[in-house]
PDB file of C-alpha atoms in Angstrom:
ATOM      1  CA  MET Q 163     -23.643  50.537 138.685  1.00 44.00           C
ATOM      2  CA  LYS Q 164     -20.227  50.855 140.322  1.00 42.00           C
ATOM      3  CA  LYS Q 165     -21.481  49.028 143.431  1.00 45.00           C
ATOM      4  CA  ILE Q 166     -22.828  46.173 141.316  1.00 42.00           C
ATOM      5  CA  ILE Q 167     -19.459  45.742 139.620  1.00 40.00           C
ATOM      6  CA  VAL Q 168     -17.655  45.769 142.985  1.00 39.00           C
ATOM      7  CA  PHE Q 169     -20.105  43.189 144.343  1.00 38.00           C
ATOM      8  CA  CYS Q 170     -19.604  40.864 141.349  1.00 42.00           C
ATOM      9  CA  LEU Q 171     -15.812  41.085 141.552  1.00 38.00           C
ATOM     10  CA  LEU Q 172     -15.860  40.472 145.302  1.00 38.00           C
ATOM     11  CA  LEU Q 173     -18.175  37.498 144.933  1.00 41.00           C
ATOM     12  CA  LEU Q 174     -16.008  36.016 142.197  1.00 41.00           C
ATOM     13  CA  CYS Q 175     -12.879  36.291 144.348  1.00 40.00           C
ATOM     14  CA  LEU Q 176     -14.542  34.729 147.360  1.00 40.00           C
ATOM     15  CA  THR Q 177     -16.049  31.842 145.419  1.00 45.00           C
ATOM     16  CA  THR Q 178     -12.889  30.654 143.690  1.00 48.00           C
ATOM     17  CA  SER Q 179     -11.786  27.358 145.244  1.00 64.00           C
ATOM     18  CA  ALA Q 180      -8.761  25.293 144.270  1.00 64.00           C
ATOM     19  CA  LEU Q 181      -6.945  22.574 146.185  1.00 69.00           C
ATOM     20  CA  ALA Q 182      -3.427  21.480 145.334  1.00 69.00           C
ATOM     21  CA  ARG Q 183      -1.480  18.941 147.355  1.00 82.00           C
ATOM     22  CA  LYS Q 184       1.992  17.853 146.292  1.00 86.00           C
ATOM     23  CA  GLN Q 185       4.123  15.246 148.043  1.00 93.00           C
ATOM     24  CA  GLU Q 186       7.733  14.903 146.994  1.00 94.00           C
ATOM     25  CA  TRP Q 187      10.989  13.193 147.908  1.00 95.00           C
ATOM     26  CA  LYS Q 188      14.346  13.258 146.156  1.00 94.00           C
ATOM     27  CA  ASP Q 189      17.665  11.474 146.575  1.00 94.00           C
ATOM     28  CA  LYS Q 190      20.121  14.363 146.858  1.00 91.00           C
ATOM     29  CA  ASN Q 191      23.070  12.097 146.052  1.00 92.00           C
ATOM     30  CA  PHE Q 192      21.881  11.055 142.590  1.00 94.00           C
ATOM     31  CA  ASN Q 193      23.389  13.021 139.704  1.00 93.00           C
ATOM     32  CA  PHE Q 194      20.923  13.212 136.812  1.00 94.00           C
ATOM     33  CA  GLN Q 195      23.632  14.554 134.529  1.00 93.00           C
ATOM     34  CA  ASN Q 196      25.287  11.128 134.565  1.00 93.00           C
ATOM     35  CA  SER Q 197      22.189   9.531 133.027  1.00 94.00           C
ATOM     36  CA  ARG Q 198      22.853   9.079 129.333  1.00 95.00           C
ATOM     37  CA  VAL Q 199      19.940   6.788 128.347  1.00 96.00           C
ATOM     38  CA  ILE Q 200      16.575   7.645 129.903  1.00 97.00           C
ATOM     39  CA  LEU Q 201      13.505   5.434 129.645  1.00 97.00           C
ATOM     40  CA  VAL Q 202      10.183   7.290 129.931  1.00 97.00           C
ATOM     41  CA  GLU Q 203       6.991   5.300 130.561  1.00 96.00           C
ATOM     42  CA  PHE Q 204       3.433   6.677 130.789  1.00 97.00           C
ATOM     43  CA  ASN Q 205       0.323   4.898 132.101  1.00 95.00           C
ATOM     44  CA  TYR Q 206      -3.315   5.982 132.393  1.00 95.00           C
ATOM     45  CA  LEU Q 207      -4.739   4.052 135.367  1.00 93.00           C
ATOM     46  CA  PRO Q 208      -8.340   5.270 135.966  1.00 90.00           C
ATOM     47  CA  ASN Q 209     -11.301   3.352 134.555  1.00 82.00           C
ATOM     48  CA  ASN Q 210     -10.758   2.733 130.866  1.00 71.00           C
ATOM     49  CA  ASN Q 211     -11.634   5.865 128.906  1.00 80.00           C
ATOM     50  CA  THR Q 212     -10.038   5.971 125.491  1.00 89.00           C
ATOM     51  CA  ILE Q 213     -10.484   9.708 125.000  1.00 90.00           C
ATOM     52  CA  SER Q 214      -8.971  10.648 128.374  1.00 92.00           C
ATOM     53  CA  ALA Q 215      -6.159   8.111 127.987  1.00 93.00           C
ATOM     54  CA  ASN Q 216      -5.281   9.416 124.534  1.00 94.00           C
ATOM     55  CA  GLU Q 217      -5.471  13.129 125.337  1.00 94.00           C
ATOM     56  CA  THR Q 218      -3.266  12.749 128.419  1.00 96.00           C
ATOM     57  CA  SER Q 219      -0.681  10.529 126.734  1.00 95.00           C
ATOM     58  CA  ASP Q 220      -0.564  12.780 123.651  1.00 96.00           C
ATOM     59  CA  TYR Q 221       0.090  15.873 125.740  1.00 96.00           C
ATOM     60  CA  PHE Q 222       2.650  14.134 127.958  1.00 96.00           C
ATOM     61  CA  TYR Q 223       4.660  12.643 125.091  1.00 95.00           C
ATOM     62  CA  ASP Q 224       4.577  15.935 123.159  1.00 95.00           C
ATOM     63  CA  LYS Q 225       6.085  17.590 126.229  1.00 95.00           C
ATOM     64  CA  ILE Q 226       8.732  14.853 126.549  1.00 95.00           C
ATOM     65  CA  ASP Q 227       9.584  15.060 122.839  1.00 93.00           C
ATOM     66  CA  ALA Q 228      10.275  18.785 123.266  1.00 92.00           C
ATOM     67  CA  ILE Q 229      12.515  18.080 126.261  1.00 93.00           C
ATOM     68  CA  SER Q 230      14.230  15.267 124.363  1.00 93.00           C
ATOM     69  CA  GLU Q 231      15.447  17.655 121.662  1.00 90.00           C
ATOM     70  CA  SER Q 232      17.062  19.839 124.313  1.00 90.00           C
ATOM     71  CA  LEU Q 233      18.621  16.955 126.252  1.00 92.00           C
ATOM     72  CA  LEU Q 234      19.986  15.344 123.102  1.00 92.00           C
ATOM     73  CA  LYS Q 235      22.269  18.355 122.685  1.00 90.00           C
ATOM     74  CA  GLN Q 236      23.718  17.469 126.092  1.00 90.00           C
ATOM     75  CA  ASN Q 237      24.216  13.819 125.076  1.00 92.00           C
ATOM     76  CA  HIS Q 238      21.149  12.496 126.929  1.00 94.00           C
ATOM     77  CA  ILE Q 239      18.882  10.148 124.961  1.00 95.00           C
ATOM     78  CA  ILE Q 240      15.214   9.573 125.827  1.00 96.00           C
ATOM     79  CA  VAL Q 241      13.652   6.272 124.777  1.00 96.00           C
ATOM     80  CA  TYR Q 242      10.186   4.764 125.195  1.00 95.00           C
ATOM     81  CA  PRO Q 243       8.907   1.253 126.040  1.00 94.00           C
ATOM     82  CA  GLY Q 244       8.380   0.484 122.345  1.00 94.00           C
ATOM     83  CA  ASP Q 245      12.034   1.271 121.674  1.00 94.00           C
ATOM     84  CA  ILE Q 246      13.072  -1.178 124.406  1.00 95.00           C
ATOM     85  CA  ILE Q 247      10.959  -3.987 122.966  1.00 94.00           C
ATOM     86  CA  ASP Q 248      12.297  -3.369 119.446  1.00 95.00           C
ATOM     87  CA  ALA Q 249      15.893  -3.363 120.703  1.00 94.00           C
ATOM     88  CA  ILE Q 250      15.471  -6.617 122.644  1.00 94.00           C
ATOM     89  CA  GLU Q 251      13.846  -8.425 119.727  1.00 94.00           C
ATOM     90  CA  ARG Q 252      16.532  -7.161 117.349  1.00 94.00           C
ATOM     91  CA  GLU Q 253      19.499  -8.013 119.585  1.00 93.00           C
ATOM     92  CA  GLN Q 254      18.213 -11.356 120.881  1.00 93.00           C
ATOM     93  CA  ASP Q 255      16.276 -12.427 117.778  1.00 94.00           C
ATOM     94  CA  ILE Q 256      13.123 -13.228 119.768  1.00 93.00           C
ATOM     95  CA  LYS Q 257       9.427 -12.282 119.761  1.00 94.00           C
ATOM     96  CA  LEU Q 258       8.476 -10.894 123.133  1.00 93.00           C
ATOM     97  CA  GLN Q 259       4.743 -11.204 122.508  1.00 93.00           C
ATOM     98  CA  ILE Q 260       5.095 -14.963 122.049  1.00 94.00           C
ATOM     99  CA  ILE Q 261       7.227 -15.237 125.201  1.00 94.00           C
ATOM    100  CA  PHE Q 262       4.669 -13.169 127.140  1.00 93.00           C
ATOM    101  CA  GLU Q 263       1.858 -15.505 126.094  1.00 93.00           C
ATOM    102  CA  GLN Q 264       3.885 -18.586 127.040  1.00 94.00           C
ATOM    103  CA  ASP Q 265       5.680 -17.429 130.194  1.00 94.00           C
ATOM    104  CA  GLU Q 266       4.952 -13.989 131.672  1.00 93.00           C
ATOM    105  CA  THR Q 267       7.637 -14.372 134.340  1.00 94.00           C
ATOM    106  CA  LYS Q 268      10.314 -14.988 131.730  1.00 95.00           C
ATOM    107  CA  TYR Q 269       9.026 -12.024 129.734  1.00 94.00           C
ATOM    108  CA  LYS Q 270       9.454  -9.715 132.740  1.00 92.00           C
ATOM    109  CA  GLN Q 271      12.917 -11.094 133.489  1.00 94.00           C
ATOM    110  CA  ILE Q 272      14.076 -10.332 129.948  1.00 94.00           C
ATOM    111  CA  LEU Q 273      12.730  -6.784 130.155  1.00 93.00           C
ATOM    112  CA  PHE Q 274      14.163  -6.052 133.609  1.00 93.00           C
ATOM    113  CA  SER Q 275      17.561  -7.484 132.683  1.00 94.00           C
ATOM    114  CA  PHE Q 276      17.777  -5.352 129.547  1.00 95.00           C
ATOM    115  CA  ILE Q 277      16.653  -2.189 131.356  1.00 95.00           C
ATOM    116  CA  LYS Q 278      19.144  -2.738 134.163  1.00 94.00           C
ATOM    117  CA  ASP Q 279      21.954  -3.224 131.671  1.00 94.00           C
ATOM    118  CA  LYS Q 280      21.138  -0.487 129.153  1.00 94.00           C
ATOM    119  CA  ILE Q 281      19.121   2.210 130.955  1.00 96.00           C
ATOM    120  CA  ASP Q 282      20.587   4.805 133.324  1.00 96.00           C
ATOM    121  CA  LEU Q 283      17.320   6.421 134.447  1.00 96.00           C
ATOM    122  CA  HIS Q 284      13.746   5.100 134.362  1.00 97.00           C
ATOM    123  CA  ILE Q 285      10.900   7.625 134.554  1.00 97.00           C
ATOM    124  CA  LYS Q 286       7.476   6.121 135.295  1.00 97.00           C
ATOM    125  CA  VAL Q 287       4.416   8.405 135.162  1.00 97.00           C
ATOM    126  CA  ASP Q 288       0.966   7.208 136.235  1.00 97.00           C
ATOM    127  CA  VAL Q 289      -2.302   9.150 135.970  1.00 96.00           C
ATOM    128  CA  LEU Q 290      -4.140   8.162 139.158  1.00 95.00           C
ATOM    129  CA  VAL Q 291      -7.279  10.352 139.017  1.00 94.00           C
ATOM    130  CA  TYR Q 292      -8.837  12.148 136.039  1.00 94.00           C
ATOM    131  CA  ASP Q 293     -12.490  12.907 136.635  1.00 91.00           C
ATOM    132  CA  ILE Q 294     -15.327  15.403 137.068  1.00 87.00           C
ATOM    133  CA  GLY Q 295     -17.583  15.168 140.115  1.00 84.00           C
ATOM    134  CA  THR Q 296     -19.434  17.486 142.480  1.00 81.00           C
ATOM    135  CA  GLN Q 297     -18.733  19.136 145.810  1.00 75.00           C
ATOM    136  CA  TYR Q 298     -21.100  20.778 148.270  1.00 76.00           C
ATOM    137  CA  CYS Q 299     -19.879  24.124 149.546  1.00 72.00           C
ATOM    138  CA  GLU Q 300     -21.324  25.472 152.786  1.00 72.00           C
ATOM    139  CA  GLY Q 301     -23.100  28.819 152.864  1.00 72.00           C
ATOM    140  CA  TYR Q 302     -21.271  31.816 154.287  1.00 74.00           C
ATOM    141  CA  TYR Q 303     -21.643  35.529 155.019  1.00 79.00           C
ATOM    142  CA  ILE Q 304     -19.821  38.343 153.296  1.00 80.00           C
ATOM    143  CA  ASN Q 305     -19.763  42.065 154.100  1.00 81.00           C
ATOM    144  CA  LEU Q 306     -20.815  44.311 151.246  1.00 80.00           C
ATOM    145  CA  PRO Q 307     -20.458  48.105 151.049  1.00 80.00           C
ATOM    146  CA  THR Q 308     -23.806  49.917 150.982  1.00 78.00           C
ATOM    147  CA  THR Q 309     -24.895  53.529 151.138  1.00 76.00           C
ATOM    148  CA  GLU Q 310     -27.718  54.647 153.434  1.00 75.00           C
ATOM    149  CA  THR Q 311     -29.558  57.937 152.844  1.00 74.00           C
ATOM    150  CA  THR Q 312     -31.019  59.820 155.812  1.00 69.00           C
ATOM    151  CA  ASN Q 313     -33.379  62.819 155.655  1.00 70.00           C
ATOM    152  CA  ILE Q 314     -32.601  65.529 158.221  1.00 66.00           C
ATOM    153  CA  PHE Q 315     -35.323  68.127 158.727  1.00 66.00           C
ATOM    154  CA  THR Q 316     -34.176  71.652 159.675  1.00 63.00           C
ATOM    155  CA  PRO Q 317     -35.856  75.067 159.863  1.00 65.00           C
ATOM    156  CA  TYR Q 318     -34.207  75.783 156.547  1.00 61.00           C
ATOM    157  CA  GLY Q 319     -35.458  72.674 154.768  1.00 66.00           C
ATOM    158  CA  THR Q 320     -34.603  68.997 154.378  1.00 70.00           C
ATOM    159  CA  ILE Q 321     -30.993  67.887 154.145  1.00 68.00           C
ATOM    160  CA  HIS Q 322     -30.173  64.532 152.562  1.00 65.00           C
ATOM    161  CA  ALA Q 323     -27.186  62.881 154.254  1.00 66.00           C
ATOM    162  CA  THR Q 324     -25.510  59.687 153.014  1.00 72.00           C
ATOM    163  CA  THR Q 325     -23.604  57.212 155.161  1.00 71.00           C
ATOM    164  CA  ASP Q 326     -21.367  54.374 153.924  1.00 75.00           C
ATOM    165  CA  LYS Q 327     -21.733  51.148 155.886  1.00 75.00           C
ATOM    166  CA  GLN Q 328     -21.150  47.381 155.699  1.00 80.00           C
ATOM    167  CA  THR Q 329     -24.122  45.045 155.276  1.00 80.00           C
ATOM    168  CA  GLN Q 330     -23.935  41.290 155.752  1.00 80.00           C
ATOM    169  CA  GLN Q 331     -25.111  39.183 152.818  1.00 81.00           C
ATOM    170  CA  TYR Q 332     -25.628  35.410 153.167  1.00 79.00           C
ATOM    171  CA  ILE Q 333     -24.489  33.215 150.281  1.00 75.00           C
ATOM    172  CA  SER Q 334     -26.398  29.926 150.334  1.00 74.00           C
ATOM    173  CA  GLY Q 335     -24.654  26.562 150.146  1.00 72.00           C
ATOM    174  CA  VAL Q 336     -24.544  25.067 146.649  1.00 76.00           C
ATOM    175  CA  ILE Q 337     -23.401  21.892 144.896  1.00 80.00           C
ATOM    176  CA  PHE Q 338     -20.770  22.809 142.306  1.00 80.00           C
ATOM    177  CA  PRO Q 339     -19.116  20.801 139.521  1.00 85.00           C
ATOM    178  CA  THR Q 340     -15.573  19.879 140.542  1.00 90.00           C
ATOM    179  CA  SER Q 341     -12.626  18.667 138.478  1.00 91.00           C
ATOM    180  CA  TYR Q 342     -10.069  16.223 139.903  1.00 92.00           C
ATOM    181  CA  CYS Q 343      -6.631  15.190 138.673  1.00 95.00           C
ATOM    182  CA  ALA Q 344      -3.773  13.328 140.361  1.00 96.00           C
ATOM    183  CA  VAL Q 345      -0.521  12.196 138.758  1.00 97.00           C
ATOM    184  CA  LYS Q 346       2.375  10.176 140.176  1.00 97.00           C
ATOM    185  CA  PHE Q 347       5.929  10.703 138.899  1.00 97.00           C
ATOM    186  CA  PHE Q 348       8.595   8.153 139.913  1.00 97.00           C
ATOM    187  CA  ALA Q 349      12.243   8.097 138.846  1.00 96.00           C
ATOM    188  CA  PHE Q 350      14.300   4.931 139.349  1.00 97.00           C
ATOM    189  CA  ASP Q 351      17.975   4.105 139.151  1.00 96.00           C
ATOM    190  CA  PRO Q 352      17.777   0.705 137.341  1.00 95.00           C
ATOM    191  CA  LYS Q 353      21.385  -0.240 137.889  1.00 92.00           C
ATOM    192  CA  ASN Q 354      21.078   0.035 141.674  1.00 91.00           C
ATOM    193  CA  GLU Q 355      17.371  -0.843 141.705  1.00 90.00           C
ATOM    194  CA  LYS Q 356      16.281   2.082 143.849  1.00 94.00           C
ATOM    195  CA  LEU Q 357      13.887   5.005 143.809  1.00 96.00           C
ATOM    196  CA  ILE Q 358      15.608   8.377 143.444  1.00 96.00           C
ATOM    197  CA  TRP Q 359      12.760  10.846 142.933  1.00 96.00           C
ATOM    198  CA  ALA Q 360       9.051  10.646 143.754  1.00 96.00           C
ATOM    199  CA  ARG Q 361       6.272  13.179 143.321  1.00 96.00           C
ATOM    200  CA  ILE Q 362       2.495  12.880 143.675  1.00 96.00           C
ATOM    201  CA  ASP Q 363       0.609  15.961 142.499  1.00 96.00           C
ATOM    202  CA  ASP Q 364      -3.070  15.891 143.520  1.00 95.00           C
ATOM    203  CA  ARG Q 365      -5.352  18.765 142.511  1.00 93.00           C
ATOM    204  CA  ALA Q 366      -9.054  19.651 142.651  1.00 91.00           C
ATOM    205  CA  LYS Q 367     -10.873  22.698 141.303  1.00 89.00           C
ATOM    206  CA  VAL Q 368     -14.404  23.735 142.281  1.00 86.00           C
ATOM    207  CA  ASN Q 369     -16.049  25.642 139.432  1.00 82.00           C
ATOM    208  CA  ARG Q 370     -18.255  27.974 141.453  1.00 72.00           C
ATOM    209  CA  SER Q 371     -19.184  30.587 138.867  1.00 73.00           C
ATOM    210  CA  ALA Q 372     -20.219  30.931 135.240  1.00 68.00           C
ATOM    211  CA  PHE Q 373     -16.751  32.330 134.545  1.00 74.00           C
ATOM    212  CA  GLU Q 374     -14.983  29.116 135.602  1.00 78.00           C
ATOM    213  CA  ASN Q 375     -14.740  25.943 133.567  1.00 82.00           C
ATOM    214  CA  THR Q 376     -11.538  24.229 134.688  1.00 88.00           C
ATOM    215  CA  THR Q 377     -11.382  20.648 133.379  1.00 91.00           C
ATOM    216  CA  PRO Q 378      -9.219  17.666 134.413  1.00 93.00           C
ATOM    217  CA  LYS Q 379      -7.277  18.231 131.191  1.00 94.00           C
ATOM    218  CA  ASP Q 380      -6.458  21.807 132.241  1.00 94.00           C
ATOM    219  CA  MET Q 381      -5.108  20.606 135.601  1.00 94.00           C
ATOM    220  CA  PHE Q 382      -3.225  17.716 133.982  1.00 96.00           C
ATOM    221  CA  LYS Q 383      -1.403  20.144 131.715  1.00 96.00           C
ATOM    222  CA  ARG Q 384      -0.392  22.318 134.684  1.00 95.00           C
ATOM    223  CA  ILE Q 385       0.796  19.283 136.646  1.00 96.00           C
ATOM    224  CA  VAL Q 386       2.879  17.981 133.727  1.00 97.00           C
ATOM    225  CA  ASN Q 387       4.289  21.427 132.963  1.00 96.00           C
ATOM    226  CA  ASP Q 388       5.405  21.855 136.584  1.00 96.00           C
ATOM    227  CA  TRP Q 389       7.083  18.449 136.628  1.00 96.00           C
ATOM    228  CA  ALA Q 390       8.631  18.811 133.163  1.00 95.00           C
ATOM    229  CA  GLY Q 391      10.241  22.105 134.128  1.00 94.00           C
ATOM    230  CA  ASP Q 392      11.772  20.545 137.252  1.00 94.00           C
ATOM    231  CA  PHE Q 393      12.850  17.414 135.336  1.00 95.00           C
ATOM    232  CA  LYS Q 394      14.627  19.426 132.656  1.00 93.00           C
ATOM    233  CA  SER Q 395      16.361  21.573 135.271  1.00 92.00           C
ATOM    234  CA  MET Q 396      17.955  18.441 136.773  1.00 92.00           C
ATOM    235  CA  PHE Q 397      20.256  18.306 133.760  1.00 90.00           C
ATOM    236  CA  ASN Q 398      21.229  21.970 133.847  1.00 82.00           C
ATOM    237  CA  LYS Q 399      22.892  22.020 137.256  1.00 60.00           C
TER     238      LYS Q 399
END
């Protein structure tokens, strides 16, 4: 029984596959603490899927709302695209939807001009990949502990001797369900019109055993949590 448990634990360890690739660049000269008004924008870019779009945006904005409460105590205000549109229409007494339908270029100019004038930091988050697929994993050999019993015949009777040894076991190649998630985080300085922080977090998880059921949502939460922790720390230095 003990050997079976050891075998199962060993197999589980060897068959756990996760891939995480993160690319990042940051402008070391930009001081986040000087950013009083912060615009946060979220976009779900994969093929239209209302459920996935809603569950990702809900989780992201809940995370940002929690950060917003903390930053507000330090005199940093987080706003969203809807707040920008409301402010423009209120200050300029216009209807942006009508302008968009009549002249999209003018609509963009109004938005960009307002953001450049009023916003100190623009955070743009795009979900690039959010999907479940499959991946073929090649077969491989593992060494398993086994016990071999040998009978030794002597004038005084038979002696049973045991020897511990390693036996190779081949694990056949299999197609496994695989979860994928990739998110892009960009931070812009609107007043100087330049990128100051960029991160692309790309992850995949092969669910190789009955004990694993990692979903794109699980990976999305980890990606956002990692970024949110780093984002919040920018204002604590």
